[in-house]
């Protein structure tokens, strides 16, 4: 799950929604699933996530980060 978020969601989609994705699923295993969406249709991303039984929620949270300037 962390690989999916870190390698797919954050690099490509965090730019379009202007927020990072954080794994709050508590899933630690390795999963094999097919995920595709149409970049031209923003709602297709949400539909495909829902097909996998994932829900995207927007929330504010404290997160430690390292900033190098």
PDB file of C-alpha atoms in Angstrom:
ATOM      1  CA  UNK A   1       0.000   0.000   0.000  1.00  0.00           C
ATOM      2  CA  UNK A   2       2.774   2.422   0.855  1.00  0.00           C
ATOM      3  CA  UNK A   3       4.423   1.702  -2.508  1.00  0.00           C
ATOM      4  CA  UNK A   4       1.178   2.527  -4.346  1.00  0.00           C
ATOM      5  CA  UNK A   5       0.864   5.829  -2.509  1.00  0.00           C
ATOM      6  CA  UNK A   6       4.531   6.833  -2.608  1.00  0.00           C
ATOM      7  CA  UNK A   7       5.318   5.723  -6.141  1.00  0.00           C
ATOM      8  CA  UNK A   8       2.020   6.412  -7.916  1.00  0.00           C
ATOM      9  CA  UNK A   9      -0.322   8.750  -6.099  1.00  0.00           C
ATOM     10  CA  UNK A  10       2.071  11.298  -4.663  1.00  0.00           C
ATOM     11  CA  UNK A  11       4.344  11.914  -7.663  1.00  0.00           C
ATOM     12  CA  UNK A  12       1.572  12.187 -10.251  1.00  0.00           C
ATOM     13  CA  UNK A  13      -1.642  13.206  -8.559  1.00  0.00           C
ATOM     14  CA  UNK A  14      -0.572  15.376  -5.646  1.00  0.00           C
ATOM     15  CA  UNK A  15       0.252  18.072  -8.208  1.00  0.00           C
ATOM     16  CA  UNK A  16      -3.287  18.068  -9.552  1.00  0.00           C
ATOM     17  CA  UNK A  17      -5.031  18.151  -6.166  1.00  0.00           C
ATOM     18  CA  UNK A  18      -2.267  20.147  -4.430  1.00  0.00           C
ATOM     19  CA  UNK A  19      -2.168  17.833  -1.410  1.00  0.00           C
ATOM     20  CA  UNK A  20      -0.079  14.793  -0.537  1.00  0.00           C
ATOM     21  CA  UNK A  21      -1.678  11.392  -0.125  1.00  0.00           C
ATOM     22  CA  UNK A  22      -1.137   9.687   3.233  1.00  0.00           C
ATOM     23  CA  UNK A  23      -1.755   5.995   3.882  1.00  0.00           C
ATOM     24  CA  UNK A  24      -4.265   5.675   6.732  1.00  0.00           C
ATOM     25  CA  UNK A  25      -5.389   2.160   5.758  1.00  0.00           C
ATOM     26  CA  UNK A  26      -3.163   0.294   8.240  1.00  0.00           C
ATOM     27  CA  UNK A  27      -2.524  -2.196   5.422  1.00  0.00           C
ATOM     28  CA  UNK A  28       1.082  -3.396   5.415  1.00  0.00           C
ATOM     29  CA  UNK A  29       1.079  -6.298   2.964  1.00  0.00           C
ATOM     30  CA  UNK A  30       1.870  -6.437  -0.721  1.00  0.00           C
ATOM     31  CA  UNK A  31      -1.204  -6.222  -2.959  1.00  0.00           C
ATOM     32  CA  UNK A  32      -1.619  -6.765  -6.667  1.00  0.00           C
ATOM     33  CA  UNK A  33      -4.404  -4.740  -8.238  1.00  0.00           C
ATOM     34  CA  UNK A  34      -5.102  -3.056 -11.541  1.00  0.00           C
ATOM     35  CA  UNK A  35      -5.542   0.702 -11.391  1.00  0.00           C
ATOM     36  CA  UNK A  36      -6.067   2.920 -14.407  1.00  0.00           C
ATOM     37  CA  UNK A  37      -7.947   6.153 -14.879  1.00  0.00           C
ATOM     38  CA  UNK A  38      -8.479   8.800 -17.548  1.00  0.00           C
ATOM     39  CA  UNK A  39      -6.371  11.884 -16.819  1.00  0.00           C
ATOM     40  CA  UNK A  40      -8.793  14.015 -18.853  1.00  0.00           C
ATOM     41  CA  UNK A  41     -11.693  12.997 -16.590  1.00  0.00           C
ATOM     42  CA  UNK A  42     -10.968  13.963 -12.950  1.00  0.00           C
ATOM     43  CA  UNK A  43     -13.935  11.930 -11.699  1.00  0.00           C
ATOM     44  CA  UNK A  44     -12.524   8.743 -13.238  1.00  0.00           C
ATOM     45  CA  UNK A  45      -9.793   8.697 -10.588  1.00  0.00           C
ATOM     46  CA  UNK A  46     -12.359   8.704  -7.785  1.00  0.00           C
ATOM     47  CA  UNK A  47     -14.480   6.054  -9.532  1.00  0.00           C
ATOM     48  CA  UNK A  48     -11.495   3.738  -9.969  1.00  0.00           C
ATOM     49  CA  UNK A  49     -10.458   4.181  -6.328  1.00  0.00           C
ATOM     50  CA  UNK A  50     -14.009   3.331  -5.226  1.00  0.00           C
ATOM     51  CA  UNK A  51     -13.927   0.160  -7.356  1.00  0.00           C
ATOM     52  CA  UNK A  52     -10.980  -0.914  -5.187  1.00  0.00           C
ATOM     53  CA  UNK A  53     -13.003  -0.012  -2.055  1.00  0.00           C
ATOM     54  CA  UNK A  54     -10.779   2.983  -1.265  1.00  0.00           C
ATOM     55  CA  UNK A  55     -12.212   6.293  -0.202  1.00  0.00           C
ATOM     56  CA  UNK A  56     -10.427   9.608  -0.560  1.00  0.00           C
ATOM     57  CA  UNK A  57     -11.106  12.084   2.195  1.00  0.00           C
ATOM     58  CA  UNK A  58      -9.709  15.538   2.693  1.00  0.00           C
ATOM     59  CA  UNK A  59      -8.564  16.265   6.214  1.00  0.00           C
ATOM     60  CA  UNK A  60      -6.093  18.386   8.108  1.00  0.00           C
ATOM     61  CA  UNK A  61      -3.448  16.592  10.105  1.00  0.00           C
ATOM     62  CA  UNK A  62      -0.045  17.211  11.611  1.00  0.00           C
ATOM     63  CA  UNK A  63       2.735  15.523   9.709  1.00  0.00           C
ATOM     64  CA  UNK A  64       6.459  15.620  10.400  1.00  0.00           C
ATOM     65  CA  UNK A  65       8.470  16.611   7.350  1.00  0.00           C
ATOM     66  CA  UNK A  66      12.075  17.375   6.579  1.00  0.00           C
ATOM     67  CA  UNK A  67      12.621  20.633   4.684  1.00  0.00           C
ATOM     68  CA  UNK A  68      15.965  21.180   3.011  1.00  0.00           C
ATOM     69  CA  UNK A  69      16.556  24.677   1.752  1.00  0.00           C
TER      70      UNK A  69
END
